[in-house]
Amino acid sequence: MASHPHSGPDLRPGHGQSVKDLLLGSQQLLVASLYNLAPLLDCVLAAGLLSLDNYHEVKAEKTPKNRARKLLEIVQGQMDENGALCFLECLRECKQHYPRLRTWLAAETEIQRGPTERKLQAQFSCLCSRLGFSVLPVSLALFSNSVLTQFDLERIQAAPTPTEQSHVLLTICLTKGEMACKSFYTALYSEDPQLSEDINIKESYAVSSLLKDLSLNSKEVSSIGVAVEETRDTAAGHLPYSEVLQQVRAQLGVAVGDEARLNVCKLGVAVGLPRHIVKECLLEGVSLEDSAQLEALVALFMEKTQDAERLLSRVAELEFGSVQLSERGCLSLKLLQEADALLRRGSHSHNHTWDYQLDQGHLDGADCDDCTLWTIFRYLVWDCLVEAVEEPKLKASGGLATMLQQLHGCALVDLALLQELEQCWSEGGAENLLQSIRVLAQILRDLHSLHTGINLSSPVEGLYSCWSRLHRVTSFQGVSARAIRKVLNSVVPASTQQDSTPRARHYREVCVYVARLLDTMQAERSIRDFANSSIAQITQHIRLVLSGPAFNSQTFDAGIWNRLMCLTEFNPAQLGLGLLMQLHQETLSDLKHYLQPGECHSSHFVLESVRMFGSPRLISVNSTRGPVTIDDGVEVDLYFKISKPASFMVRLHCRGYEKSKGHFEVHKPSCVHISQLREEGTRAINCLGSEVLAQENDEMWIRESGSGWWEELQCIARRYSVQLQEQGCCFMIITSESECLVKFIYRRGRLWATAQRGCEVI
C-alpha cells in the first residue's frame, strides 16, 4: 500500500529508504512548508552541518522557496547519509516553526496516559466535591516535594472555595502527568487516609458492578476508555481562564513548548497592568518559556479584573512586534535555559558555592558544571552591558560583581532586578542560582526587544515615559557596500586542517570575516588573508586592531567594540556551547549592518515622554522614516497611535555629531511647566507673550519667547508664588483621528515639528 504523503518518516532499521531519498521524495512538501528558514538555519549551523559559505548562499536567495530549495540541494549534494539524518533531527527540533510538517515529522502522535493519570481523570468530580479542607494541606505537601511551584500554590490558594481549590489542584496534577498524579494520591493518603481508602473502594465497586451487570465485551470495555478520555478533556476544558488563555495564545501565535521569544512582562504593561505587579508574578517560580509566562499573566489579569473581553481587546490592539524579542535575545534566553537545565541536573549533587565577586581564575579547579555556568553568566552579563551602558569597556576577566556594578544607575536596567540578581549570586546555592536565572532572563528580555523603536512605560497621571534601545552617536561615517562585499566574497579557506571540528571551523570563519572587515577601516588598508593563521592568531589580530585610535568610543560604537571583544574571548569550540556560535554569527551580522553608511551614525532623536490630556490612552509610538539628512538639517517621522482623538504633549531632544562642533545635544526651543497657578498669576504670564502649549487646572506649559523671558518669568513666579520646572523641548499635538504622523526636524541649533497627517502641531 502506498504511504500517505504526509505520514511520518519511517527510519527504522530494515526499512530500505535512505534519509536522502526520503527528503528528495518529500521535496515539494518541504519547499512549500519551509517558508521561514531562520530557525532551521540556526539549528543546522549550531550542529556544524553547514559552513558559513553555505549559510550565505542560502540567505542570498531571493524568495523563501528558493532558499528552501538551496538548503535541500546542499543537503543532497554535500552531506552524507549521517549528515542528512542529523539535518532531519534539526528539522524535528524546529517543528514548532513549521506546522505543515508536524504530521510528516510525527513518528507517533498518540499520547500515552499513565494508569494513575487515568484514575485521577475518572475520580475528578468525586474528589472535587469531597476533598474539602484537605485540599490546602495536600497542596502544601506537593509543594514541599517540588511537584507544585510557588505559582501553582498561589493559584490554588486564590480560588474562593475549597471545591474550586480542589478543581485547580487536580487540573494542575493532570497537566503535569503521571508522576504528579502519583504524588497527589500519596499526599492524599498521608493527609486523609479515610477519604483515600473510601474513593478506592468506591472505584473498585463501581467497575466490578458495571462489568457484572452489563456483561461488557471487549469492545464495550474499550468504550469506557473513550469515556475516561472525554472526562479528561472536560476537566482540561474547565481550567481557570483556559478559554481566555487559548484565545490569547492564538492571537499571539504562542504554542506550548520551551520557546522564549516574548517579553511577557512588557505585554502585561501593554494590557494595562503595573509593571511591578507583573514582574513579581513572573518571578515567582514561573519558568522561562513563553507558554508558562503567558499562562501566569492571563491568570493574573483575570484575577484582577475578571474581564476577558477587556484582555482580548487589549491584546488585539497590541503591535505584536513590540513584545517580541530580537534574534539575539531569543538565543540569549536559550543559552540561559541551558544553564537552567545544567543546574537542575546537578542541583542535588553539589551546592554551587562559587563566589561571583571573584574573577575567573578562582574556578580553575572547580567543577566543570560550575565553570560552564559561570561562563554563561559572564557572557550574558557582558551582553547586558553592551545593550545598556554607553561606554562599557571593561575586561571580561573581571568578576561578575565588577560587571554588575557598571549596570547600576543605568536607565535601561531595572534596579530592583539587578539587586535581586546580586543577592542571589552572593548567597549562592542551587535555589538562589535558579532564581537568578529567572531574574537575569527578565533583564535580558527588557534589553533585547525586536522592536527597535520607542517603548512606553505604564502611565502615571497621564505621563508616559519613553525609551528606546541605546543608540551611540559617533563620528563614524560607514564603509562602502562595495568594500564590504569585496571582503565577504574574498575570504580564503584555511590551508590546514588544524581546526578539526565543524564548530571550530565555523568559529574560525567568523573570526576571519570580522578581522578582514575591521582591516578595511584602517587607514593603511593592509588586508591579510589569514589562510595560514590559527584561531589564536586571528583573535589576537582582532584585539590589536580594536585597540587602535580608529576604534575609540568617539569614532566607533562601543557596543559593537565590546561584542567583537566577546567574540575573541568566548570560543564555542573550546567551551562546548553551540549557542555561542549562533550568537557570534549574530555579532558578525551586527558588524556588517553597522558598517553600512547612514545618518544613524551621527544623529539620533530621543523621545523622552508623552503627556496625554484627558482619558485617551497612548497605544504606541514608532519611527516610520529617518533620520534623514536633507535641506541642511536632519528629519525623522514619528507615528502616534492612541485609543481615540486627543491632545498630547511630546518632549524630545536631538543628539548628534558635526565635524565643526563635535558631539552635541539640542533641547531648544525650551518649555517651562508652571504649577500652583491662580487667576492673577495666569494673567501675568499671559502678558509675557509666550506661546502657551497647554493649560489644565492650575498648570500651564509655555514655550520660550525672545531674550529676557526667563528672568521675567522668574519674577512673576516669586510675585505670585507659582512653581516653575524646565521641561526641555516640547510640542503640543492635537489629533483629529486615533492615528497621526508628525515630522520632527533639527536645523541650525533648534528643533521644529510639522504635522504630516491627522493632527495639528503647536
Tab-separated table of C-alpha atoms in Angstrom, residues 153-487:
chain	number	residue	atom	x	y	z
A	153	LEU	CA	0.263	27.022	45.024
A	154	GLU	CA	-0.836	30.646	44.802
A	155	ARG	CA	-3.349	29.781	42.080
A	156	ILE	CA	-4.853	27.124	44.338
A	157	GLN	CA	-4.959	29.424	47.360
A	158	ALA	CA	-6.528	32.209	45.292
A	159	ALA	CA	-9.607	30.131	44.418
A	160	PRO	CA	-12.534	31.296	46.600
A	161	THR	CA	-13.949	27.930	47.790
A	162	PRO	CA	-12.474	24.521	48.698
A	163	THR	CA	-14.303	22.954	45.741
A	164	GLU	CA	-12.732	25.399	43.313
A	165	GLN	CA	-9.355	24.991	45.009
A	166	SER	CA	-9.686	21.233	44.509
A	167	HIS	CA	-10.564	21.804	40.861
A	168	VAL	CA	-7.417	23.875	40.330
A	169	LEU	CA	-5.194	21.372	42.167
A	170	LEU	CA	-6.468	18.327	40.283
A	171	THR	CA	-6.225	20.087	36.948
A	172	ILE	CA	-2.615	21.029	37.647
A	173	CYS	CA	-1.778	17.438	38.575
A	174	LEU	CA	-3.391	16.130	35.395
A	175	THR	CA	-1.469	18.681	33.367
A	176	LYS	CA	1.837	17.614	34.932
A	177	GLY	CA	1.277	13.938	34.152
A	178	GLU	CA	1.648	10.503	35.709
A	179	MET	CA	4.264	11.254	38.387
A	180	ALA	CA	2.342	14.268	39.669
A	181	CYS	CA	-0.828	12.189	39.910
A	182	LYS	CA	1.014	9.501	41.885
A	183	SER	CA	2.370	12.167	44.225
A	184	PHE	CA	-1.147	13.514	44.692
A	185	TYR	CA	-2.501	10.150	45.859
A	186	THR	CA	0.488	9.698	48.191
A	187	ALA	CA	-0.129	13.116	49.738
A	188	LEU	CA	-3.870	12.457	49.974
A	189	TYR	CA	-3.290	9.179	51.812
A	190	SER	CA	-0.954	10.910	54.282
A	191	GLU	CA	-3.416	13.724	54.946
A	192	ASP	CA	-6.764	11.891	54.790
A	193	PRO	CA	-6.363	8.079	54.690
A	194	GLN	CA	-10.096	7.569	55.240
A	195	LEU	CA	-11.030	9.532	52.095
A	196	SER	CA	-8.254	7.840	50.139
A	197	GLU	CA	-9.497	4.354	51.033
A	198	ASP	CA	-13.124	5.342	50.532
A	199	ILE	CA	-12.733	6.525	46.953
A	200	ASN	CA	-10.607	3.487	46.081
A	201	ILE	CA	-13.304	1.142	47.434
A	202	LYS	CA	-15.965	3.053	45.520
A	203	GLU	CA	-13.951	2.861	42.325
A	204	SER	CA	-13.430	-0.900	42.650
A	205	TYR	CA	-17.117	-1.445	43.424
A	206	ALA	CA	-18.264	0.727	40.520
A	207	VAL	CA	-16.077	-1.034	37.980
A	208	SER	CA	-16.960	-4.547	39.172
A	209	SER	CA	-20.680	-3.687	39.207
A	210	LEU	CA	-20.529	-2.371	35.684
A	211	LEU	CA	-18.725	-5.451	34.436
A	212	LYS	CA	-21.125	-7.769	36.216
A	213	ASP	CA	-24.401	-6.039	35.391
A	214	LEU	CA	-23.658	-5.187	31.793
A	215	SER	CA	-21.526	-8.236	30.917
A	216	LEU	CA	-19.295	-5.987	28.914
A	217	ASN	CA	-17.431	-7.441	25.997
A	218	SER	CA	-14.023	-6.196	24.933
A	219	LYS	CA	-15.490	-3.636	22.556
A	220	GLU	CA	-17.626	-2.143	25.321
A	221	VAL	CA	-14.667	-2.069	27.683
A	222	SER	CA	-12.780	-0.017	25.138
A	223	SER	CA	-15.688	2.417	25.061
A	224	ILE	CA	-15.153	3.050	28.779
A	225	GLY	CA	-11.627	4.082	27.888
A	226	VAL	CA	-13.060	6.621	25.473
A	227	ALA	CA	-15.388	7.915	28.164
A	228	VAL	CA	-12.466	8.326	30.538
A	229	GLU	CA	-10.573	10.286	27.912
A	230	GLU	CA	-13.607	12.505	27.464
A	231	THR	CA	-13.643	13.085	31.214
A	232	ARG	CA	-10.038	14.229	30.961
A	233	ASP	CA	-10.888	16.600	28.130
A	234	THR	CA	-13.806	18.017	30.069
A	235	ALA	CA	-11.615	18.560	33.088
A	236	ALA	CA	-8.978	20.256	30.996
A	237	GLY	CA	-11.633	22.424	29.391
A	238	HIS	CA	-12.512	23.807	32.813
A	239	LEU	CA	-9.039	25.054	33.585
A	240	PRO	CA	-9.305	28.505	35.197
A	241	TYR	CA	-9.326	31.041	32.365
A	242	SER	CA	-8.328	28.278	29.914
A	243	GLU	CA	-10.556	29.554	27.127
A	244	VAL	CA	-9.197	33.070	27.518
A	245	LEU	CA	-5.659	31.727	27.629
A	246	GLN	CA	-6.262	29.731	24.469
A	247	GLN	CA	-7.536	32.816	22.640
A	248	VAL	CA	-4.614	34.952	23.813
A	249	ARG	CA	-2.170	32.262	22.706
A	250	ALA	CA	-3.865	32.135	19.319
A	251	GLN	CA	-3.709	35.922	18.940
A	252	LEU	CA	-0.006	35.948	19.782
A	253	GLY	CA	0.872	32.721	17.980
A	254	VAL	CA	2.301	31.119	21.125
A	255	ALA	CA	2.436	27.327	21.170
A	256	VAL	CA	3.002	25.139	24.199
A	257	GLY	CA	6.719	24.372	24.294
A	258	ASP	CA	10.040	25.658	25.556
A	259	GLU	CA	10.313	28.664	23.246
A	260	ALA	CA	11.123	32.031	24.804
A	261	ARG	CA	10.569	34.750	22.208
A	262	LEU	CA	8.339	37.269	24.020
A	263	ASN	CA	8.679	39.839	26.781
A	264	VAL	CA	5.546	38.836	28.677
A	265	CYS	CA	6.216	41.434	31.374
A	266	LYS	CA	6.062	44.141	28.714
A	267	LEU	CA	2.889	42.534	27.385
A	268	GLY	CA	1.398	42.847	30.862
A	269	VAL	CA	2.154	46.569	30.892
A	270	ALA	CA	0.661	46.909	27.401
A	271	VAL	CA	-2.647	45.422	28.568
A	272	GLY	CA	-2.772	47.873	31.469
A	273	LEU	CA	-1.213	46.163	34.495
A	274	PRO	CA	1.502	47.875	36.578
A	275	ARG	CA	4.951	46.574	35.713
A	276	HIS	CA	5.975	45.787	39.287
A	277	ILE	CA	2.943	43.534	39.784
A	278	VAL	CA	3.508	41.648	36.530
A	279	LYS	CA	7.207	41.327	37.248
A	280	GLU	CA	6.652	39.862	40.711
A	281	CYS	CA	4.140	37.388	39.315
A	282	LEU	CA	6.566	36.140	36.657
A	283	LEU	CA	9.496	35.847	39.059
A	284	GLU	CA	7.590	33.600	41.465
A	285	GLY	CA	8.622	30.217	40.148
A	286	VAL	CA	7.369	30.721	36.583
A	287	SER	CA	9.667	29.046	34.060
A	288	LEU	CA	11.296	30.904	31.177
A	289	GLU	CA	9.222	29.661	28.247
A	290	ASP	CA	6.537	31.901	26.754
A	291	SER	CA	3.678	29.457	27.321
A	292	ALA	CA	4.231	29.329	31.097
A	293	GLN	CA	4.728	33.082	31.382
A	294	LEU	CA	1.642	33.811	29.309
A	295	GLU	CA	-0.448	31.474	31.456
A	296	ALA	CA	0.726	33.307	34.574
A	297	LEU	CA	-0.084	36.701	33.035
A	298	VAL	CA	-3.576	35.692	31.909
A	299	ALA	CA	-4.315	34.250	35.349
A	300	LEU	CA	-3.094	37.468	36.967
A	301	PHE	CA	-5.158	39.716	34.693
A	302	MET	CA	-8.315	37.665	35.151
A	303	GLU	CA	-7.807	37.507	38.896
A	304	LYS	CA	-7.534	41.304	38.986
A	305	THR	CA	-10.345	42.187	36.576
A	306	GLN	CA	-12.496	39.151	35.727
A	307	ASP	CA	-12.824	40.880	32.338
A	308	ALA	CA	-11.854	38.550	29.495
A	309	GLU	CA	-13.202	40.852	26.799
A	310	ARG	CA	-11.007	43.674	28.034
A	311	LEU	CA	-7.908	41.487	27.933
A	312	LEU	CA	-8.630	40.160	24.456
A	313	SER	CA	-9.322	43.631	23.055
A	314	ARG	CA	-6.062	44.969	24.535
A	315	VAL	CA	-4.101	42.084	23.041
A	316	ALA	CA	-5.840	42.628	19.684
A	317	GLU	CA	-4.798	46.284	19.502
A	318	LEU	CA	-1.234	45.460	20.516
A	319	GLU	CA	1.563	45.750	17.970
A	320	PHE	CA	2.959	42.244	18.239
A	321	GLY	CA	6.487	43.291	17.326
A	322	SER	CA	6.648	45.485	20.410
A	323	VAL	CA	6.679	42.446	22.733
A	324	GLN	CA	8.787	40.151	20.558
A	325	LEU	CA	12.457	39.612	21.280
A	326	SER	CA	15.281	40.097	18.827
A	327	GLU	CA	17.058	37.037	17.488
A	328	ARG	CA	19.963	37.768	19.824
A	329	GLY	CA	17.528	37.978	22.721
A	330	CYS	CA	15.996	34.612	21.834
A	331	LEU	CA	19.419	32.992	21.557
A	332	SER	CA	20.497	34.529	24.876
A	333	LEU	CA	17.449	33.049	26.597
A	334	LYS	CA	18.178	29.669	25.014
A	335	LEU	CA	21.666	29.872	26.461
A	336	LEU	CA	20.155	30.723	29.830
A	337	GLN	CA	17.830	27.730	29.516
A	338	GLU	CA	20.952	25.588	29.096
A	339	ALA	CA	22.217	26.998	32.389
A	340	ASP	CA	18.848	26.211	33.968
A	341	ALA	CA	18.977	22.618	32.712
A	342	LEU	CA	22.551	22.283	33.929
A	343	LEU	CA	21.559	23.461	37.395
A	344	ARG	CA	18.565	21.158	37.597
A	345	ARG	CA	20.631	18.157	36.519
A	346	GLY	CA	23.273	18.843	39.132
A	347	SER	CA	21.286	20.582	41.860
A	348	HIS	CA	21.291	17.526	44.128
A	349	SER	CA	24.923	16.614	43.620
A	350	HIS	CA	26.697	19.776	44.732
A	351	ASN	CA	25.967	23.179	46.175
A	352	HIS	CA	27.268	25.651	43.572
A	353	THR	CA	29.163	27.706	46.103
A	354	TRP	CA	31.444	29.704	43.802
A	355	ASP	CA	31.919	33.367	44.674
A	356	TYR	CA	30.604	35.591	41.893
A	357	GLN	CA	32.644	38.538	43.177
A	358	LEU	CA	35.941	36.879	42.272
A	359	ASP	CA	37.456	36.754	38.814
A	360	GLN	CA	37.508	33.677	36.611
A	361	GLY	CA	40.839	32.434	37.966
A	362	HIS	CA	39.249	31.060	41.135
A	363	LEU	CA	37.341	28.467	39.085
A	364	ASP	CA	40.408	26.752	37.666
A	365	GLY	CA	39.934	23.739	39.917
A	366	ALA	CA	36.161	23.952	40.119
A	367	ASP	CA	33.534	21.513	38.970
A	368	CYS	CA	33.068	21.503	35.186
A	369	ASP	CA	29.363	22.366	35.527
A	370	ASP	CA	30.244	25.367	37.678
A	371	CYS	CA	32.728	26.542	35.052
A	372	THR	CA	30.086	26.287	32.336
A	373	LEU	CA	27.517	28.096	34.470
A	374	TRP	CA	29.970	30.864	35.260
A	375	THR	CA	30.881	31.187	31.572
A	376	ILE	CA	27.221	31.519	30.565
A	377	PHE	CA	26.510	34.094	33.268
A	378	ARG	CA	29.636	36.066	32.418
A	379	TYR	CA	28.832	36.158	28.711
A	380	LEU	CA	25.234	37.237	29.275
A	381	VAL	CA	26.088	39.960	31.794
A	382	TRP	CA	28.681	41.332	29.394
A	383	ASP	CA	25.967	41.300	26.741
A	384	CYS	CA	23.730	43.320	29.091
A	385	LEU	CA	26.499	45.898	29.398
A	386	VAL	CA	26.628	46.211	25.627
A	387	GLU	CA	22.898	46.885	25.454
A	388	ALA	CA	22.622	49.219	28.435
A	389	VAL	CA	25.833	51.160	29.090
A	390	GLU	CA	27.074	53.988	26.862
A	391	GLU	CA	30.736	53.018	27.120
A	392	PRO	CA	31.085	49.532	28.642
A	393	LYS	CA	34.806	48.993	28.198
A	394	LEU	CA	35.969	46.548	30.819
A	395	LYS	CA	37.833	43.280	30.880
A	396	ALA	CA	35.853	40.071	30.715
A	397	SER	CA	38.315	38.511	33.140
A	398	GLY	CA	36.934	40.756	35.876
A	399	GLY	CA	34.441	39.355	38.357
A	400	LEU	CA	30.712	39.421	37.754
A	401	ALA	CA	30.377	41.910	40.606
A	402	THR	CA	32.537	44.375	38.663
A	403	MET	CA	30.366	43.923	35.603
A	404	LEU	CA	27.113	44.274	37.511
A	405	GLN	CA	28.366	47.451	39.144
A	406	GLN	CA	28.555	49.009	35.679
A	407	LEU	CA	24.801	48.473	35.298
A	408	HIS	CA	23.877	50.424	38.432
A	409	GLY	CA	22.303	53.745	37.592
A	410	CYS	CA	21.545	52.622	34.044
A	411	ALA	CA	18.064	53.731	32.983
A	412	LEU	CA	17.535	50.671	30.775
A	413	VAL	CA	18.029	48.148	33.592
A	414	ASP	CA	15.517	47.624	36.387
A	415	LEU	CA	17.455	48.358	39.596
A	416	ALA	CA	15.305	46.012	41.686
A	417	LEU	CA	16.082	43.137	39.307
A	418	LEU	CA	19.768	43.966	39.411
A	419	GLN	CA	19.814	43.977	43.211
A	420	GLU	CA	17.970	40.659	43.390
A	421	LEU	CA	20.427	39.147	40.916
A	422	GLU	CA	23.360	40.283	43.043
A	423	GLN	CA	21.719	38.904	46.169
A	424	CYS	CA	21.049	35.513	44.565
A	425	TRP	CA	24.628	35.187	43.374
A	426	SER	CA	26.019	36.450	46.655
A	427	GLU	CA	24.093	33.891	48.726
A	428	GLY	CA	24.743	31.012	46.307
A	429	GLY	CA	23.151	27.574	46.419
A	430	ALA	CA	21.066	25.825	43.778
A	431	GLU	CA	17.758	27.523	44.629
A	432	ASN	CA	19.266	31.002	44.534
A	433	LEU	CA	21.002	30.264	41.259
A	434	LEU	CA	17.745	29.008	39.745
A	435	GLN	CA	16.041	32.213	40.865
A	436	SER	CA	18.927	34.246	39.447
A	437	ILE	CA	18.217	32.678	36.054
A	438	ARG	CA	14.615	33.917	36.167
A	439	VAL	CA	15.804	37.394	37.161
A	440	LEU	CA	18.538	37.552	34.530
A	441	ALA	CA	16.044	36.329	31.923
A	442	GLN	CA	13.796	39.320	32.626
A	443	ILE	CA	16.743	41.719	32.377
A	444	LEU	CA	17.624	40.191	29.006
A	445	ARG	CA	14.021	40.395	27.837
A	446	ASP	CA	13.905	44.086	28.731
A	447	LEU	CA	17.094	44.789	26.792
A	448	HIS	CA	16.540	42.696	23.666
A	449	SER	CA	13.340	43.891	22.054
A	450	LEU	CA	12.763	43.095	18.396
A	451	HIS	CA	11.009	46.445	18.305
A	452	THR	CA	13.918	48.847	17.846
A	453	GLY	CA	11.640	51.862	18.116
A	454	ILE	CA	10.128	53.546	21.143
A	455	ASN	CA	8.964	51.769	24.290
A	456	LEU	CA	6.362	53.157	26.681
A	457	SER	CA	6.096	52.884	30.446
A	458	SER	CA	2.862	52.489	32.359
A	459	PRO	CA	1.243	55.939	32.555
A	460	VAL	CA	1.493	57.963	35.748
A	461	GLU	CA	-1.222	60.642	35.795
A	462	GLY	CA	-1.249	60.625	32.002
A	463	LEU	CA	2.541	60.808	31.606
A	464	TYR	CA	4.213	58.035	29.597
A	465	SER	CA	7.976	57.811	29.933
A	466	CYS	CA	9.633	56.726	26.694
A	467	TRP	CA	12.841	54.905	25.983
A	468	SER	CA	14.438	53.131	23.087
A	469	ARG	CA	17.397	50.888	22.510
A	470	LEU	CA	20.681	52.546	23.413
A	471	HIS	CA	21.943	54.480	20.394
A	472	ARG	CA	25.542	55.664	20.462
A	473	VAL	CA	26.275	58.727	18.347
A	474	THR	CA	29.789	58.722	16.855
A	475	SER	CA	31.752	60.374	14.085
A	476	PHE	CA	31.811	57.112	12.110
A	477	GLN	CA	30.642	57.567	8.522
A	478	GLY	CA	30.440	53.963	7.389
A	479	VAL	CA	32.194	51.780	4.827
A	480	SER	CA	31.000	51.475	1.252
A	481	ALA	CA	28.829	48.494	0.390
A	482	ARG	CA	31.321	47.605	-2.354
A	483	ALA	CA	34.156	47.282	0.154
A	484	ILE	CA	32.039	45.073	2.418
A	485	ARG	CA	31.022	42.821	-0.481
A	486	LYS	CA	34.621	42.541	-1.591
A	487	VAL	CA	35.686	41.349	1.854
